[in-house]
């Protein structure tokens, strides 16, 4: 049905999307967890309750979540150029993907920790554990299934963000569907590229579901 | 008293709802610069002739023709003939060229190299990702002597080709690679010295304060086939407003205004 050339086109785009999403997810997992923990700790019910710290963290989180992704890419151009030496291609999309998705995951982490927080913390305190140990050894392990589910949602959000990164020559499946499908009126390319995105997202969701299920059975 | 209040509320609500509609004059679709500016310039002139119209701004290149086809607007002003023909082929629109107005020359810009001759042999050029710009960009590079489009290559080949295989369509003694970005990002790439050279569309060069005549290594000539035209439906070929609009845009005064206002970066073509 397709020449080798078009197969190459899809493989390259698939690789670009997976590359961007995968690397971004790793960073977002780390920074988002950190952000979420601080949001939780400084909040009303947290152990390091601090109104001002919470409000300013919360403000920047909301700010990060409200900037349209394409504008975020543009705003970050000087920063991207500084740390990567280029403003083009899949790698150049990473800073915007990470900074765009971290606040999203941060909020999910905050919510997850609040879910089981109060009881667990009281138990921990009664054993004489300090804040650091309570977070690391009680809160995170106990909330892990919910944190994984949140990460799944975040990864899927990142995958949809990558479509927009086509603006800076990052390629990817969304860009292929739009530029080589829609803009060139080649409907079959749009359909196949979109289908690949659907498969990718179902795959991510499946892995997320299985992992969180296994963890919650323990 | 209560009745009056109710009626008032009803009136206000229905006014607000219908208020979303623009005045009942004609609607013309246009790209922001310079098309919309040129149309704004002729708005008062046409008003004197008894024609009022609203300008609907489009930042995308597919919707203006779709809106024209669906009779949401009476005419549009953003494209050149090759693009119109391509759209007619692809979508089967019954649209025609009502008259040419100006050319926006695309230019090759570089912060690193000051002339065509000094460009490196391993040449990376950043281009717009708009498919229909492609043949035009290659033609400019061909005219500049950077590459030579093969005789067997059609515009269709150039448009449909992927970036990985586009080099099969031309000969060159340089290794030319292209990177595609959104059209508004072209200038950003030029400023940030991405790639060796950037092909910037005339309106974006203007928007960002570049003077194509002075800043570009090479630009398209004014005899380019890429004259920006007014397009309308075939059925409106003899519509009085469309005729008046085209004749005002092609008038000596307006053509002179275009030349003066854009300092040669937008070339009058009527």
PDB file of N, CA and C in Angstrom, chain B residues 80-130:
ATOM      1  N   UNK B  80      -1.766  33.843  -3.964  1.00  0.00           N
ATOM      2  CA  UNK B  80      -1.323  34.090  -5.332  1.00  0.00           C
ATOM      3  C   UNK B  80      -1.926  33.025  -6.245  1.00  0.00           C
ATOM      4  N   UNK B  81      -1.813  33.230  -7.556  1.00  0.00           N
ATOM      5  CA  UNK B  81      -2.471  32.340  -8.514  1.00  0.00           C
ATOM      6  C   UNK B  81      -2.069  30.865  -8.363  1.00  0.00           C
ATOM      7  N   UNK B  82      -0.763  30.543  -8.249  1.00  0.00           N
ATOM      8  CA  UNK B  82      -0.430  29.121  -8.123  1.00  0.00           C
ATOM      9  C   UNK B  82      -1.130  28.467  -6.926  1.00  0.00           C
ATOM     10  N   UNK B  83      -1.228  29.210  -5.830  1.00  0.00           N
ATOM     11  CA  UNK B  83      -1.898  28.642  -4.651  1.00  0.00           C
ATOM     12  C   UNK B  83      -3.385  28.442  -4.932  1.00  0.00           C
ATOM     13  N   UNK B  84      -4.008  29.444  -5.559  1.00  0.00           N
ATOM     14  CA  UNK B  84      -5.436  29.335  -5.881  1.00  0.00           C
ATOM     15  C   UNK B  84      -5.684  28.110  -6.769  1.00  0.00           C
ATOM     16  N   UNK B  85      -4.844  27.963  -7.806  1.00  0.00           N
ATOM     17  CA  UNK B  85      -5.021  26.825  -8.716  1.00  0.00           C
ATOM     18  C   UNK B  85      -4.885  25.502  -7.977  1.00  0.00           C
ATOM     19  N   UNK B  86      -3.908  25.465  -7.079  1.00  0.00           N
ATOM     20  CA  UNK B  86      -3.708  24.264  -6.279  1.00  0.00           C
ATOM     21  C   UNK B  86      -4.939  23.949  -5.424  1.00  0.00           C
ATOM     22  N   UNK B  87      -5.510  24.976  -4.820  1.00  0.00           N
ATOM     23  CA  UNK B  87      -6.690  24.791  -3.970  1.00  0.00           C
ATOM     24  C   UNK B  87      -7.901  24.343  -4.798  1.00  0.00           C
ATOM     25  N   UNK B  88      -8.021  24.916  -6.002  1.00  0.00           N
ATOM     26  CA  UNK B  88      -9.131  24.538  -6.878  1.00  0.00           C
ATOM     27  C   UNK B  88      -8.994  23.064  -7.267  1.00  0.00           C
ATOM     28  N   UNK B  89      -7.752  22.670  -7.590  1.00  0.00           N
ATOM     29  CA  UNK B  89      -7.510  21.264  -7.928  1.00  0.00           C
ATOM     30  C   UNK B  89      -7.867  20.343  -6.777  1.00  0.00           C
ATOM     31  N   UNK B  90      -7.449  20.755  -5.581  1.00  0.00           N
ATOM     32  CA  UNK B  90      -7.603  19.857  -4.440  1.00  0.00           C
ATOM     33  C   UNK B  90      -9.042  19.791  -3.934  1.00  0.00           C
ATOM     34  N   UNK B  91      -9.718  20.927  -3.917  1.00  0.00           N
ATOM     35  CA  UNK B  91     -11.038  20.962  -3.291  1.00  0.00           C
ATOM     36  C   UNK B  91     -12.186  21.162  -4.273  1.00  0.00           C
ATOM     37  N   UNK B  92     -11.864  21.392  -5.536  1.00  0.00           N
ATOM     38  CA  UNK B  92     -12.913  21.585  -6.525  1.00  0.00           C
ATOM     39  C   UNK B  92     -13.715  22.866  -6.354  1.00  0.00           C
ATOM     40  N   UNK B  93     -13.091  23.902  -5.761  1.00  0.00           N
ATOM     41  CA  UNK B  93     -13.800  25.178  -5.586  1.00  0.00           C
ATOM     42  C   UNK B  93     -14.106  25.821  -6.930  1.00  0.00           C
ATOM     43  N   UNK B  94     -15.239  26.558  -6.996  1.00  0.00           N
ATOM     44  CA  UNK B  94     -15.544  27.311  -8.192  1.00  0.00           C
ATOM     45  C   UNK B  94     -15.153  28.767  -7.960  1.00  0.00           C
ATOM     46  N   UNK B  95     -13.845  29.002  -7.823  1.00  0.00           N
ATOM     47  CA  UNK B  95     -13.352  30.340  -7.486  1.00  0.00           C
ATOM     48  C   UNK B  95     -12.523  30.889  -8.648  1.00  0.00           C
ATOM     49  N   UNK B  96     -12.517  32.227  -8.762  1.00  0.00           N
ATOM     50  CA  UNK B  96     -11.715  32.821  -9.832  1.00  0.00           C
ATOM     51  C   UNK B  96     -10.874  33.989  -9.319  1.00  0.00           C
ATOM     52  N   UNK B  97      -9.845  34.292 -10.093  1.00  0.00           N
ATOM     53  CA  UNK B  97      -8.982  35.431  -9.830  1.00  0.00           C
ATOM     54  C   UNK B  97      -9.685  36.688 -10.346  1.00  0.00           C
ATOM     55  N   UNK B  98      -9.998  37.624  -9.409  1.00  0.00           N
ATOM     56  CA  UNK B  98     -10.707  38.833  -9.831  1.00  0.00           C
ATOM     57  C   UNK B  98      -9.746  39.958 -10.191  1.00  0.00           C
ATOM     58  N   UNK B  99      -8.464  39.799  -9.835  1.00  0.00           N
ATOM     59  CA  UNK B  99      -7.497  40.840 -10.182  1.00  0.00           C
ATOM     60  C   UNK B  99      -6.289  40.841  -9.261  1.00  0.00           C
ATOM     61  N   UNK B 100      -5.105  41.149  -9.810  1.00  0.00           N
ATOM     62  CA  UNK B 100      -3.869  41.141  -9.037  1.00  0.00           C
ATOM     63  C   UNK B 100      -3.613  42.487  -8.370  1.00  0.00           C
ATOM     64  N   UNK B 101      -2.918  42.464  -7.218  1.00  0.00           N
ATOM     65  CA  UNK B 101      -2.673  43.709  -6.497  1.00  0.00           C
ATOM     66  C   UNK B 101      -1.177  43.971  -6.265  1.00  0.00           C
ATOM     67  N   UNK B 102      -0.490  43.012  -5.637  1.00  0.00           N
ATOM     68  CA  UNK B 102       0.916  43.266  -5.297  1.00  0.00           C
ATOM     69  C   UNK B 102       1.693  41.960  -5.165  1.00  0.00           C
ATOM     70  N   UNK B 103       2.998  42.066  -5.103  1.00  0.00           N
ATOM     71  CA  UNK B 103       3.863  40.912  -4.839  1.00  0.00           C
ATOM     72  C   UNK B 103       4.607  41.145  -3.539  1.00  0.00           C
ATOM     73  N   UNK B 104       4.696  40.102  -2.722  1.00  0.00           N
ATOM     74  CA  UNK B 104       5.530  40.187  -1.522  1.00  0.00           C
ATOM     75  C   UNK B 104       6.733  39.298  -1.747  1.00  0.00           C
ATOM     76  N   UNK B 105       7.845  39.880  -2.093  1.00  0.00           N
ATOM     77  CA  UNK B 105       8.979  39.035  -2.465  1.00  0.00           C
ATOM     78  C   UNK B 105       9.544  38.248  -1.275  1.00  0.00           C
ATOM     79  N   UNK B 106       9.716  36.947  -1.496  1.00  0.00           N
ATOM     80  CA  UNK B 106      10.403  36.122  -0.503  1.00  0.00           C
ATOM     81  C   UNK B 106      11.897  36.378  -0.657  1.00  0.00           C
ATOM     82  N   UNK B 107      12.598  36.398   0.434  1.00  0.00           N
ATOM     83  CA  UNK B 107      14.032  36.646   0.368  1.00  0.00           C
ATOM     84  C   UNK B 107      14.817  35.618   1.149  1.00  0.00           C
ATOM     85  N   UNK B 108      16.091  35.452   0.784  1.00  0.00           N
ATOM     86  CA  UNK B 108      16.998  34.566   1.521  1.00  0.00           C
ATOM     87  C   UNK B 108      17.840  35.435   2.452  1.00  0.00           C
ATOM     88  N   UNK B 109      17.761  35.150   3.746  1.00  0.00           N
ATOM     89  CA  UNK B 109      18.445  35.975   4.741  1.00  0.00           C
ATOM     90  C   UNK B 109      19.459  35.137   5.505  1.00  0.00           C
ATOM     91  N   UNK B 110      20.540  35.780   5.930  1.00  0.00           N
ATOM     92  CA  UNK B 110      21.506  35.060   6.757  1.00  0.00           C
ATOM     93  C   UNK B 110      22.247  36.044   7.637  1.00  0.00           C
ATOM     94  N   UNK B 111      22.419  35.660   8.906  1.00  0.00           N
ATOM     95  CA  UNK B 111      23.221  36.505   9.810  1.00  0.00           C
ATOM     96  C   UNK B 111      24.697  36.152   9.672  1.00  0.00           C
ATOM     97  N   UNK B 112      24.969  34.930   9.209  1.00  0.00           N
ATOM     98  CA  UNK B 112      26.353  34.453   9.179  1.00  0.00           C
ATOM     99  C   UNK B 112      27.081  34.767   7.870  1.00  0.00           C
ATOM    100  N   UNK B 113      26.319  34.851   6.766  1.00  0.00           N
ATOM    101  CA  UNK B 113      26.969  35.032   5.466  1.00  0.00           C
ATOM    102  C   UNK B 113      26.415  36.280   4.787  1.00  0.00           C
ATOM    103  N   UNK B 114      27.311  37.007   4.139  1.00  0.00           N
ATOM    104  CA  UNK B 114      26.892  38.294   3.603  1.00  0.00           C
ATOM    105  C   UNK B 114      26.593  38.249   2.111  1.00  0.00           C
ATOM    106  N   UNK B 115      26.881  37.127   1.457  1.00  0.00           N
ATOM    107  CA  UNK B 115      26.545  37.039   0.037  1.00  0.00           C
ATOM    108  C   UNK B 115      26.271  35.595  -0.349  1.00  0.00           C
ATOM    109  N   UNK B 116      25.634  35.431  -1.486  1.00  0.00           N
ATOM    110  CA  UNK B 116      25.327  34.091  -2.003  1.00  0.00           C
ATOM    111  C   UNK B 116      26.608  33.274  -2.162  1.00  0.00           C
ATOM    112  N   UNK B 117      27.659  33.940  -2.667  1.00  0.00           N
ATOM    113  CA  UNK B 117      28.904  33.224  -2.967  1.00  0.00           C
ATOM    114  C   UNK B 117      29.595  32.676  -1.733  1.00  0.00           C
ATOM    115  N   UNK B 118      29.368  33.332  -0.597  1.00  0.00           N
ATOM    116  CA  UNK B 118      30.085  32.890   0.597  1.00  0.00           C
ATOM    117  C   UNK B 118      29.356  31.778   1.357  1.00  0.00           C
ATOM    118  N   UNK B 119      28.190  31.365   0.861  1.00  0.00           N
ATOM    119  CA  UNK B 119      27.451  30.294   1.545  1.00  0.00           C
ATOM    120  C   UNK B 119      28.257  28.987   1.509  1.00  0.00           C
ATOM    121  N   UNK B 120      28.225  28.213   2.601  1.00  0.00           N
ATOM    122  CA  UNK B 120      29.052  27.000   2.685  1.00  0.00           C
ATOM    123  C   UNK B 120      28.524  25.890   1.768  1.00  0.00           C
ATOM    124  N   UNK B 121      29.353  24.906   1.503  1.00  0.00           N
ATOM    125  CA  UNK B 121      28.950  23.801   0.639  1.00  0.00           C
ATOM    126  C   UNK B 121      27.961  22.863   1.313  1.00  0.00           C
ATOM    127  N   UNK B 122      28.099  22.771   2.629  1.00  0.00           N
ATOM    128  CA  UNK B 122      27.134  21.981   3.383  1.00  0.00           C
ATOM    129  C   UNK B 122      26.089  22.969   3.890  1.00  0.00           C
ATOM    130  N   UNK B 123      25.046  23.164   3.105  1.00  0.00           N
ATOM    131  CA  UNK B 123      24.156  24.304   3.331  1.00  0.00           C
ATOM    132  C   UNK B 123      22.842  23.878   3.979  1.00  0.00           C
ATOM    133  N   UNK B 124      22.567  24.458   5.144  1.00  0.00           N
ATOM    134  CA  UNK B 124      21.316  24.146   5.832  1.00  0.00           C
ATOM    135  C   UNK B 124      20.394  25.356   5.735  1.00  0.00           C
ATOM    136  N   UNK B 125      19.253  25.179   5.073  1.00  0.00           N
ATOM    137  CA  UNK B 125      18.335  26.304   4.868  1.00  0.00           C
ATOM    138  C   UNK B 125      17.024  26.053   5.608  1.00  0.00           C
ATOM    139  N   UNK B 126      16.582  27.046   6.353  1.00  0.00           N
ATOM    140  CA  UNK B 126      15.322  26.920   7.082  1.00  0.00           C
ATOM    141  C   UNK B 126      14.204  27.526   6.242  1.00  0.00           C
ATOM    142  N   UNK B 127      13.130  26.744   6.085  1.00  0.00           N
ATOM    143  CA  UNK B 127      12.050  27.183   5.207  1.00  0.00           C
ATOM    144  C   UNK B 127      10.697  27.079   5.912  1.00  0.00           C
ATOM    145  N   UNK B 128       9.705  27.755   5.330  1.00  0.00           N
ATOM    146  CA  UNK B 128       8.334  27.680   5.835  1.00  0.00           C
ATOM    147  C   UNK B 128       7.791  26.275   5.624  1.00  0.00           C
ATOM    148  N   UNK B 129       6.931  25.815   6.545  1.00  0.00           N
ATOM    149  CA  UNK B 129       6.352  24.486   6.378  1.00  0.00           C
ATOM    150  C   UNK B 129       5.059  24.509   5.559  1.00  0.00           C
ATOM    151  N   UNK B 130       4.755  25.662   4.960  1.00  0.00           N
ATOM    152  CA  UNK B 130       3.558  25.734   4.117  1.00  0.00           C
ATOM    153  C   UNK B 130       3.831  25.020   2.793  1.00  0.00           C
TER     154      UNK B 130
END
